Short mmCIF file of C-alpha atoms in Angstrom, two decimals:
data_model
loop_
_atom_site.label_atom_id
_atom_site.label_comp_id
_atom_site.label_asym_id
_atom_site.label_seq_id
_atom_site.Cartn_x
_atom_site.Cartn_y
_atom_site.Cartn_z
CA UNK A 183 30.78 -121.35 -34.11
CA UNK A 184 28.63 -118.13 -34.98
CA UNK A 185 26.33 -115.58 -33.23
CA UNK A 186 23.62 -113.69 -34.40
CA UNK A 187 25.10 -111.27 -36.57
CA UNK A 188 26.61 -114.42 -38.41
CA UNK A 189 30.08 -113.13 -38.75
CA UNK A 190 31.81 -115.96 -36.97
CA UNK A 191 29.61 -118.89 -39.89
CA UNK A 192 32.44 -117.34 -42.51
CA UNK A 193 35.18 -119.59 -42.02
CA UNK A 194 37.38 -117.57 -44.39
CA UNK A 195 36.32 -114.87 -42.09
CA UNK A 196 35.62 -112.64 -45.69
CA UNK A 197 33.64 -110.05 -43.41
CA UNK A 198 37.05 -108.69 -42.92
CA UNK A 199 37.40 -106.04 -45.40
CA UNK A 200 41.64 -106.64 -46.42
CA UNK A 201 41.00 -104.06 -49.42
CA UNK A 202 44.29 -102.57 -49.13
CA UNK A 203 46.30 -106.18 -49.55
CA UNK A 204 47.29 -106.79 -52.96
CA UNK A 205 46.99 -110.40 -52.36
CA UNK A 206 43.70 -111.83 -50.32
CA UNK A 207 44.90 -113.77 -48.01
CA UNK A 208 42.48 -116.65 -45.49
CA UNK A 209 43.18 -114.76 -42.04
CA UNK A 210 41.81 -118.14 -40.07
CA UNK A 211 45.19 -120.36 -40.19
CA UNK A 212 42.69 -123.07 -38.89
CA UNK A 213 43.85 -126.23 -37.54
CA UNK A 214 46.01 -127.95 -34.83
CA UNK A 215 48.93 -126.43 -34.66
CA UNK A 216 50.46 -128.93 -32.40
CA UNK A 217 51.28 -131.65 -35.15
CA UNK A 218 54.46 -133.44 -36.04
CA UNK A 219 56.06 -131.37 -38.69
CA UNK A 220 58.25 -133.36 -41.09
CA UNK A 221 61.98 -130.86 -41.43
CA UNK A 222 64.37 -131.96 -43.91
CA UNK A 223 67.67 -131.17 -44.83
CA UNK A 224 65.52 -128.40 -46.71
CA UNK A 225 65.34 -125.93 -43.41
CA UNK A 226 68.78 -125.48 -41.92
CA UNK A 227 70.29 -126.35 -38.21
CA UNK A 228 72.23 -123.21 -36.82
CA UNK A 229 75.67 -123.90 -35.93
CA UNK A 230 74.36 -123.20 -32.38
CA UNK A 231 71.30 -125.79 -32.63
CA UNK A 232 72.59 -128.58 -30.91
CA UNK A 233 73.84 -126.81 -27.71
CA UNK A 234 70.35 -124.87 -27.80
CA UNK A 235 68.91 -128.39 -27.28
CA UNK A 236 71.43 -129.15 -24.59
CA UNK A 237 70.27 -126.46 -22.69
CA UNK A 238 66.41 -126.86 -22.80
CA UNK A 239 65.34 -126.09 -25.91
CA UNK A 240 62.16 -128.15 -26.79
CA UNK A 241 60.61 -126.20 -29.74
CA UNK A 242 61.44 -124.15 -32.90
CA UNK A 243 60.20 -122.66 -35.91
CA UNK A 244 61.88 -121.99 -39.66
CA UNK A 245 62.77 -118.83 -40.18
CA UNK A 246 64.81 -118.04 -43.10
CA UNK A 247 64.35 -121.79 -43.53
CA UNK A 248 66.56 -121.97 -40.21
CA UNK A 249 65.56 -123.91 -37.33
CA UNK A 250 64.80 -120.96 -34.91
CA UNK A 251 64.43 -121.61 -30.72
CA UNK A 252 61.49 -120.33 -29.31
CA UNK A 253 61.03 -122.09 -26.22
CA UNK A 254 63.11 -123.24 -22.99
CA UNK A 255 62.30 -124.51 -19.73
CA UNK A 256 59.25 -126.38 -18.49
CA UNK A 257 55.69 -125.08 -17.32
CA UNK A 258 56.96 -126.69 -13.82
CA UNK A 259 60.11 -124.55 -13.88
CA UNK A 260 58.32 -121.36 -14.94
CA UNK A 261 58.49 -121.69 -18.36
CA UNK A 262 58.25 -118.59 -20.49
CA UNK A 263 57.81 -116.35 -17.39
CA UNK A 264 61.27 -117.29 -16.58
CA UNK A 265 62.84 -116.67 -19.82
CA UNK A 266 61.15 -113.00 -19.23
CA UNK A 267 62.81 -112.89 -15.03
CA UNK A 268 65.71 -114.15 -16.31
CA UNK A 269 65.94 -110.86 -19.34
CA UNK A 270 64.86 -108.26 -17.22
CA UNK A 271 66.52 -109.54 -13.97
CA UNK A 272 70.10 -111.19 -15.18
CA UNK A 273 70.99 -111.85 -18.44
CA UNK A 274 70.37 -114.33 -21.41
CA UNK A 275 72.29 -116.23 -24.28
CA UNK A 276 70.06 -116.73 -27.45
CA UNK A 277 70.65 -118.35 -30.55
CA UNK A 278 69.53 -116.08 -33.40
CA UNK A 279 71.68 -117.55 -36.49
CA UNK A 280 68.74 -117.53 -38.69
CA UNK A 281 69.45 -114.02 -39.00
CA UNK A 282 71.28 -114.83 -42.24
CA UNK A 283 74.35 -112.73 -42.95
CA UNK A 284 74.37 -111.06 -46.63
CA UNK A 285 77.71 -109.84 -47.43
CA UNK A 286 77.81 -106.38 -49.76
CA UNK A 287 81.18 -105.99 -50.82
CA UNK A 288 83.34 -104.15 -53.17
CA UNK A 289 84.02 -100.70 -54.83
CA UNK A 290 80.51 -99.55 -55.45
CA UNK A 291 78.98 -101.22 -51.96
CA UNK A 292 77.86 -97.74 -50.90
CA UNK A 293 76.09 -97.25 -54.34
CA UNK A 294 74.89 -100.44 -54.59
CA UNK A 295 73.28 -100.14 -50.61
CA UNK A 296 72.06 -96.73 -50.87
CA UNK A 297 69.76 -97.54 -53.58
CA UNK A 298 67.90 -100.87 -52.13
CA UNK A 299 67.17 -99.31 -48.39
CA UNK A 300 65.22 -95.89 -47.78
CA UNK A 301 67.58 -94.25 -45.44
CA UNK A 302 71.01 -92.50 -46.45
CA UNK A 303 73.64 -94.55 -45.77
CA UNK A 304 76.53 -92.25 -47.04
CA UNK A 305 75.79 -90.83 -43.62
CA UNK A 306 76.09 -94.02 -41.88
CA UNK A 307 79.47 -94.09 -40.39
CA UNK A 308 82.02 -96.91 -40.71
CA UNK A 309 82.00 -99.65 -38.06
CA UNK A 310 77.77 -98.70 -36.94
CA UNK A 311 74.73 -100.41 -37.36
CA UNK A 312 71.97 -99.31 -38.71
CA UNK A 313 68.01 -100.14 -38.91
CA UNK A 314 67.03 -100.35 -42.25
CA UNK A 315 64.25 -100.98 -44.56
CA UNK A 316 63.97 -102.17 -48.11
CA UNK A 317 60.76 -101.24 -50.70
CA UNK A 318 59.50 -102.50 -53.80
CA UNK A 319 59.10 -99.91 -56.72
CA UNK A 320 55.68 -99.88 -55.24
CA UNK A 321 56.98 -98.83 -51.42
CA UNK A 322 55.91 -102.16 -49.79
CA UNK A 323 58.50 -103.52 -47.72
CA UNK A 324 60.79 -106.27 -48.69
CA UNK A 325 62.56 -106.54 -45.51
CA UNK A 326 64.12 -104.66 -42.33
CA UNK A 327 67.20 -105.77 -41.66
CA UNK A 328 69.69 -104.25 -39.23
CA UNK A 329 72.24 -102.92 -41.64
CA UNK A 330 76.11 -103.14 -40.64
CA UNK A 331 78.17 -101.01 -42.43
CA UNK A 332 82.26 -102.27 -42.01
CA UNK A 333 83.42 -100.01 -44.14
CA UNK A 334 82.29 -97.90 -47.71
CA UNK A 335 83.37 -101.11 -49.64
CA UNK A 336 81.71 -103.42 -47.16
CA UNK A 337 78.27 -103.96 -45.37
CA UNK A 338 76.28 -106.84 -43.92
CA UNK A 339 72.44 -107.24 -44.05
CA UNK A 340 71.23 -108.78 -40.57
CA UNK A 341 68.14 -110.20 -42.31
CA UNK A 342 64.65 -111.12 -41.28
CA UNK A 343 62.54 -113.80 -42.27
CA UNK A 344 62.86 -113.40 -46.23
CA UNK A 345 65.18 -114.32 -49.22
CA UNK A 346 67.17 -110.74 -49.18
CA UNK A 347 70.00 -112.15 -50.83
CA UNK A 348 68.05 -112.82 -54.11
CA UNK A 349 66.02 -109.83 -54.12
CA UNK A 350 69.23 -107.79 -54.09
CA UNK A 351 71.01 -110.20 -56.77
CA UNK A 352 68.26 -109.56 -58.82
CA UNK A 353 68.10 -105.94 -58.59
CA UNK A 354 71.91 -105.81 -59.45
CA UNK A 355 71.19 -108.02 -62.55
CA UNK A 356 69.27 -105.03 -64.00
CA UNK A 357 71.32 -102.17 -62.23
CA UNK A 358 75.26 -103.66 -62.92
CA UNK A 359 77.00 -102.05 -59.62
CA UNK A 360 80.38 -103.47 -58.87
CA UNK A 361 79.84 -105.59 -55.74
CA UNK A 362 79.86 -108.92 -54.92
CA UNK A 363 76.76 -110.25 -52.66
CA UNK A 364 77.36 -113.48 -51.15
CA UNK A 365 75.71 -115.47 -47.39
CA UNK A 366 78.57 -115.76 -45.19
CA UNK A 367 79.57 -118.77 -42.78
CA UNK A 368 78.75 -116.24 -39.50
CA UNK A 369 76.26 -117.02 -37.32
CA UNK A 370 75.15 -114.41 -34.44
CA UNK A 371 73.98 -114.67 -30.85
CA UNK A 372 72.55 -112.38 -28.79
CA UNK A 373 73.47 -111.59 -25.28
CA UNK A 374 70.64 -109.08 -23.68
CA UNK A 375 69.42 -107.96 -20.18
CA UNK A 376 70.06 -106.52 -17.07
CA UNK A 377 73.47 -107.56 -16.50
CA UNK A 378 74.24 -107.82 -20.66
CA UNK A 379 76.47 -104.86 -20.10
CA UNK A 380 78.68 -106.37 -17.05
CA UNK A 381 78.83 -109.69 -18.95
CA UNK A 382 80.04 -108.47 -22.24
CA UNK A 383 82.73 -106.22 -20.26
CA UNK A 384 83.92 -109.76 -18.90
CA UNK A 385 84.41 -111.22 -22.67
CA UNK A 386 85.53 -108.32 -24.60
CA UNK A 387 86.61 -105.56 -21.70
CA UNK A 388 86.38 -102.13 -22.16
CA UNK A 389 85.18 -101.74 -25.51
CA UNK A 390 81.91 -102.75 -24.39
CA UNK A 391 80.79 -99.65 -22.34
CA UNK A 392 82.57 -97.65 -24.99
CA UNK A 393 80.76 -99.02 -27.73
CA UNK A 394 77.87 -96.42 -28.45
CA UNK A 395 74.19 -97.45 -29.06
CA UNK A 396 74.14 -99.33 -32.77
CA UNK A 397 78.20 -99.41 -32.79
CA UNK A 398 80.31 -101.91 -34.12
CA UNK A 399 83.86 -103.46 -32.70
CA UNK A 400 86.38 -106.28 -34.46
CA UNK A 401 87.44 -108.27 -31.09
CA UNK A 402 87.52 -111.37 -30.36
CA UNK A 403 85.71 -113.71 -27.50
CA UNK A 404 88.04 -117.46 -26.17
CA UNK A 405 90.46 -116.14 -29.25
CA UNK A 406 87.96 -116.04 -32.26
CA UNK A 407 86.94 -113.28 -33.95
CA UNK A 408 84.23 -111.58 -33.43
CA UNK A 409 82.06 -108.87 -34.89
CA UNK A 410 80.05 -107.00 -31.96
CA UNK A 411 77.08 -104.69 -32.54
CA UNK A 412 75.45 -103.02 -29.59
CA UNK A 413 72.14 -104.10 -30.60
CA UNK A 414 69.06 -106.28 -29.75
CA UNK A 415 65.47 -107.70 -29.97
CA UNK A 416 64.22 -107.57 -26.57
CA UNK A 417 63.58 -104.23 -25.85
CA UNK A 418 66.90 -104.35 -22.76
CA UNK A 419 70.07 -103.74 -22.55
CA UNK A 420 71.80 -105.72 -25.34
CA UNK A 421 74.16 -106.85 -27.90
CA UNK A 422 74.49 -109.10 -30.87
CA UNK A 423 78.02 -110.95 -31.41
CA UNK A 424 78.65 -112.30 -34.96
CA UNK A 425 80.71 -115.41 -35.24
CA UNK A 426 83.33 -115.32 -37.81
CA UNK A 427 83.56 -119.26 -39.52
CA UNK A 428 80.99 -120.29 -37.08
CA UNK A 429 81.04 -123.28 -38.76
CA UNK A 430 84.05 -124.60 -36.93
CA UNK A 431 83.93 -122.36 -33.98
CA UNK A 432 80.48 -122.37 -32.98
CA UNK A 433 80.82 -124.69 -29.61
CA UNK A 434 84.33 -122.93 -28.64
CA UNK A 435 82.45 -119.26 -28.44
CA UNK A 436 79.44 -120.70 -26.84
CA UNK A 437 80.90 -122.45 -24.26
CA UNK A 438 83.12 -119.69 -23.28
CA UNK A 439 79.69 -117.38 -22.91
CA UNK A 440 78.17 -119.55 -20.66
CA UNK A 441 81.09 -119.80 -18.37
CA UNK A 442 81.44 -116.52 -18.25
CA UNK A 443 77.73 -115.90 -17.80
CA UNK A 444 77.59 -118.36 -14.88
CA UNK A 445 78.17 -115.50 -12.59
CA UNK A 446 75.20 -113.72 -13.83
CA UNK A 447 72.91 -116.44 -13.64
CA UNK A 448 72.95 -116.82 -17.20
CA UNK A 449 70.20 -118.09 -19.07
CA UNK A 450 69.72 -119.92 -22.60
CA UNK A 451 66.55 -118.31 -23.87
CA UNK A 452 65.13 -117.39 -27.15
CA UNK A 453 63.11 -114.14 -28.36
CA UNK A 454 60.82 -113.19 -25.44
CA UNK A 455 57.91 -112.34 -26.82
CA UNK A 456 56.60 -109.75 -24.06
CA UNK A 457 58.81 -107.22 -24.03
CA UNK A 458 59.45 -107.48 -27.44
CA UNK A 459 55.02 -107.24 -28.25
CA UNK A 460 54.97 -104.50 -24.94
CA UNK A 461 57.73 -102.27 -26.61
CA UNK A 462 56.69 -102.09 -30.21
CA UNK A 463 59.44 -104.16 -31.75
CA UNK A 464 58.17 -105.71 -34.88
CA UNK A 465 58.80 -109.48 -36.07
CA UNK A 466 58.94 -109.97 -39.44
CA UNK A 467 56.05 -112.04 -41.20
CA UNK A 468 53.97 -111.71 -37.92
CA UNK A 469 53.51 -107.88 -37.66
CA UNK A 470 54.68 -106.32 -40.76
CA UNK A 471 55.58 -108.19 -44.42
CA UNK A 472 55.52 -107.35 -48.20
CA UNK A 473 52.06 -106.43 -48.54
CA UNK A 474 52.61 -103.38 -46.11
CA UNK A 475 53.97 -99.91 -46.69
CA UNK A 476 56.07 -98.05 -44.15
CA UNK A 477 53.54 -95.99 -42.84
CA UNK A 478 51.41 -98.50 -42.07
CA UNK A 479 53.80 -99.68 -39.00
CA UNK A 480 55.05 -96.59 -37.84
CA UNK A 481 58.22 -96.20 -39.72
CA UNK A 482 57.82 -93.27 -41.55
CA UNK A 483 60.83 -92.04 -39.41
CA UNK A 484 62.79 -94.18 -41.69
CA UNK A 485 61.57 -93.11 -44.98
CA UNK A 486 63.76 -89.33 -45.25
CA UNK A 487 62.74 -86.93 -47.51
CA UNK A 488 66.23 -85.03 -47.83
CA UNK A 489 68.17 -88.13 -49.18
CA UNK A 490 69.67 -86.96 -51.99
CA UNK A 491 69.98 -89.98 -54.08
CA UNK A 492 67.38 -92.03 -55.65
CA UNK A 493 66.33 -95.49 -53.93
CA UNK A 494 63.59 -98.21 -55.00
CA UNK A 495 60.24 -97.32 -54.04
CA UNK A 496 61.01 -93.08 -53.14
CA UNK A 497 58.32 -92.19 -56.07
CA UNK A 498 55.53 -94.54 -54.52
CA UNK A 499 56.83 -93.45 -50.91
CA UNK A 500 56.87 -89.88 -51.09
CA UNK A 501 53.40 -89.84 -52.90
CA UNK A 502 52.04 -92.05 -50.00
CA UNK A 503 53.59 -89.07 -47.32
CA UNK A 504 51.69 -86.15 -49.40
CA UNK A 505 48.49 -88.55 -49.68
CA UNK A 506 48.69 -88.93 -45.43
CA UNK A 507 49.45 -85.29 -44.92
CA UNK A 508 46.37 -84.30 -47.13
CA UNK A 509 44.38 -86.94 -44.61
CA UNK A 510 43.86 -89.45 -47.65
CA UNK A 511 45.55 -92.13 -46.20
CA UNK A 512 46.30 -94.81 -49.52
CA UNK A 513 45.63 -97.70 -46.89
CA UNK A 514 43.26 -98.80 -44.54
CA UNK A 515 45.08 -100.71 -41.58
CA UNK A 516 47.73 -99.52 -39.78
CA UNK A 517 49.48 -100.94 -36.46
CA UNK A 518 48.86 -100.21 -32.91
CA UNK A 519 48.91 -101.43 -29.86
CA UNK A 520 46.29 -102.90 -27.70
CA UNK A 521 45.75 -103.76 -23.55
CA UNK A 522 43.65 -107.13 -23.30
CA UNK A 523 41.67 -108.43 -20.61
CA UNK A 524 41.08 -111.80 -19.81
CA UNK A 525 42.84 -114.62 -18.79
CA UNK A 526 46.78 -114.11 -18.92
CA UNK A 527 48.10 -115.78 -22.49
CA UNK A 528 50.22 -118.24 -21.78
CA UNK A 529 51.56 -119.05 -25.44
CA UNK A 530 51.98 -117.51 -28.98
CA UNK A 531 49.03 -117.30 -31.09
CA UNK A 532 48.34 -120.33 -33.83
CA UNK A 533 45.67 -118.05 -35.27
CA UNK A 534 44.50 -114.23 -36.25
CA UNK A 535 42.23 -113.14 -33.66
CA UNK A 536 39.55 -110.77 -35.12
CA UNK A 537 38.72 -107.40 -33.68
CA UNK A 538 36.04 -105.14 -33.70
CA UNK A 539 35.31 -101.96 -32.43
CA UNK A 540 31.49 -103.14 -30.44
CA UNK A 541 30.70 -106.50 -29.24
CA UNK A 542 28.35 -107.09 -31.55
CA UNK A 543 29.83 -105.46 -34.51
CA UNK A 544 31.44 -106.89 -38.18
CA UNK A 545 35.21 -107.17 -37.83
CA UNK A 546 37.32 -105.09 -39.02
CA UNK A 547 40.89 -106.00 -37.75
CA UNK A 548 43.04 -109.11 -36.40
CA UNK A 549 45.79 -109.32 -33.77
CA UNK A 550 49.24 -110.38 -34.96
CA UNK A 551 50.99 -111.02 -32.12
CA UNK A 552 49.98 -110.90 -28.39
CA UNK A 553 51.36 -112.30 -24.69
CA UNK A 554 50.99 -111.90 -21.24
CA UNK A 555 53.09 -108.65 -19.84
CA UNK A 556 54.66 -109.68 -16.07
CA UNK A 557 55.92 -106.23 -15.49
CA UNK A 558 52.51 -104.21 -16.22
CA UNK A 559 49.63 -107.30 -15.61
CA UNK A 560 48.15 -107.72 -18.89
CA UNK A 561 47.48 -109.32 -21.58
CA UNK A 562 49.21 -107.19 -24.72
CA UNK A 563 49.01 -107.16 -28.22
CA UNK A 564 49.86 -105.55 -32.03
CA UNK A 565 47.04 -105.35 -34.11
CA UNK A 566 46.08 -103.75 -37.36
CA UNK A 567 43.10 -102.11 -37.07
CA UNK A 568 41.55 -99.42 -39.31
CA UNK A 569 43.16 -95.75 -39.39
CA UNK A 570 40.10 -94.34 -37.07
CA UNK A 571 40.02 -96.44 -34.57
CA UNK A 572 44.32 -96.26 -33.87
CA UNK A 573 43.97 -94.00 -31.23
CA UNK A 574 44.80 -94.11 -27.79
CA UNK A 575 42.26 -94.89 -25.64
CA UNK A 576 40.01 -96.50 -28.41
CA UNK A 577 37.53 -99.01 -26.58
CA UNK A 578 37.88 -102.05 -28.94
CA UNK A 579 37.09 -105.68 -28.91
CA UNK A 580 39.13 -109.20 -29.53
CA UNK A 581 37.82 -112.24 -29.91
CA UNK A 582 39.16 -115.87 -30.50
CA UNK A 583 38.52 -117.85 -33.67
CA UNK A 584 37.93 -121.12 -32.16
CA UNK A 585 37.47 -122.65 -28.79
CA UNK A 586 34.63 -122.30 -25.73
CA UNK A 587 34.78 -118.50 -25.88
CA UNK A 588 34.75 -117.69 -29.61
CA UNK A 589 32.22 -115.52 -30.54
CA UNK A 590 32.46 -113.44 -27.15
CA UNK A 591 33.77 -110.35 -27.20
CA UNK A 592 37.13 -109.85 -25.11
CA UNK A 593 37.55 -105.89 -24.09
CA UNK A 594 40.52 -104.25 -25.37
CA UNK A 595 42.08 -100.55 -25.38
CA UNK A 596 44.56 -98.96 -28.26
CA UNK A 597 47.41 -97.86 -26.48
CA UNK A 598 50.81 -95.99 -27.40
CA UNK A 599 54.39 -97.56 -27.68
CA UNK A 600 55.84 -98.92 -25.25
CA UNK A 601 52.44 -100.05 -23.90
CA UNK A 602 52.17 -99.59 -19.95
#
């Protein structure tokens, strides 16, 4: 597995220069990722898990050592092209309770939250939602949680794949606000597509249509409470409902969505890769993780430089900002998006696949997620590539670490957000 210029005989792939990581990391995950995988009681079922096998689901992965579904439906019935007709055509149910729920509560909340994430949040009104992110001293991310503020003595962190809850304990050990942080027994869904917005009229009436973009609403859904954000993953119409003692209530709420979905042509689905990839949503520990800065993945929206109070990582932050307007930029990679030819993708990526900017050139970036795009007819992908070559229009090339075509270059074109 190498061609002339030798850079595919590395199987650590060290040809690709990963100078700005603080930690080296072997970019070939080599191997078959199709093996048994032994899960203990160590990685969690949802509340939800069980019905998610009853209706089709026939894989998962951990995430926030949760058992996660990410796939329904056989290749015969369509498989993950349609999960993506059923999104952008009716509507879907997915289980998303690994997006742990950590409670911030009590007189200094507000304090206490304003000083972990970047953005001001003593501007955040009561009863919204909020995307958020969370720094190091160093400004590399922790985590980007949608943030759900209930009140100024109250918010939830909708977490992504990382232990938030201990990072924050132990930044209170130090600090000494007066809150409580605790993981509470609610477990969200997500209800998103084209007909998300006639469905969730049906369950909770007409606080749905009222509810702004990123708004919050107490209600309740077969008679059990219910906290519901107008939010989502997948790039549609959408909203997230949050499952008060989902413990015990889990199959009651569930079962009332689907018969009230049935109408809709309703379908159990997971995260849908496409639209989330062709619209620039991020996933956590696939495009962006703790090694990365802000700026590196387009958020610099997010990092403000009027907040008026002090938050963890601001000196590193704001030094980064004055570094990028002077056209130093204190990294090398940053994200973009990419068009691929070839052969349609017909599954997630088990690997980093390399990219460089001439067939027969070192590489000098990797892919972190990609899939097939039904609505546009292509192949589309995030990548981190090196601050030059992100711009539009960039003539780049991918190429797969293993298999009959590794080695050959696969023509591919940096594009903007959302990628058409």
């Amino acid at each position: 597995m190498t061609n002339e210029s030798g850079k595919w005989a590395d199987p650590n792939y060290s040809s690709v220069d990963q100078s700005d990581r603080t930690v080296p990391v072997n970019l070939r995950q080599t191997g078959r990722p199709d093996i048994k995988l032994l899960i203990s009681t160590r990685a969690r079922k949802s509340p939800y898990w069980h019905l998610a096998v009853e209706a089709g689901c026939w894989r998962g992965e951990v995430y926030n050592r949760m058992y996660l579904p990410r796939g329904y439906g056989s290749d015969e019935g369509g498989g993950s092209g349609a999960e993506y007709e059923a999104l952008t055509q009716r509507v879907t149910l997915w289980d998303i309770a690994a997006a742990r729920q950590i409670r911030v509560q009590g007189p200094e909340a507000t304090e206490f939250v304003d000083y972990v994430v970047t953005r001001d949040v003593t501007r955040l009104a009561s009863m919204r939602a909020a995307y958020t992110v969370l720094c190091d001293a160093g400004g590399r991310m922790i985590n980007d949680p949608l943030l759900l503020k209930i009140s100024p003595e109250e918010y939830w962190f909708s977490i992504s794949d990382s232990d938030l809850s201990l990072w924050l304990k132990g930044v209170n050990v130090g600090k000494g606000f007066d809150v409580q942080i605790q993981e509470m027994d609610v477990s969200p869904v997500q209800i998103q597509g084209a007909q998300a917005n006639s469905l969730m009229a049906d369950l909770i009436g007409d606080m749905a249509a009222e509810m702004p973009v990123f708004g919050l609403a107490e209600t309740e859904i077969a008679g059990l409470p219910v906290l519901v954000s107008r939010t989502g993953f997948s790039g549609e119409a959408g909203y997230e409902v949050y499952l008060k003692n989902s413990s015990i209530h889990a199959e009651q709420m569930w079962d009332a969505i689907l018969r009230a979905g049935d109408k809709y042509g309703l379908t159990v689905t997971g995260p849908i890769q496409p639209h989330r990839v062709t619209s620039g949503i991020l996933a956590w520990g696939q495009d962006v993780d703790s090694e990365m800065v802000p700026f590196q993945v387009g958020l610099a929206s997010h990092i403000p430089r009027n907040k008026a109070s002090d938050y963890i990582g601001r000196a590193a932050l704001e030094k980064m900002r004055d570094e990028i307007a002077a056209g130093n930029h204190p990294y090398r990679l940053t994200m973009v998006g990419l068009k691929v030819e070839g052969e349609p993708l017909v599954d997630y990526l088990s690997d980093f696949w390399l990219v460089a900017p001439a067939p027969d050139a070192e590489p000098v970036g990797y892919l972190t997620s990609a899939s097939y795009a039904p609505k546009i007819r292509s192949n589309v992908a995030l990548a981190r590539l090196p601050v030059d070559l992100a711009v539009p229009g960039t003539q780049v090339y991918v190429f797969k670490p293993s298999g009959d075509s590794a080695g050959t270059g696969i023509p591919a074109v940096v594009s903007e957000f959302p990628i058409e």
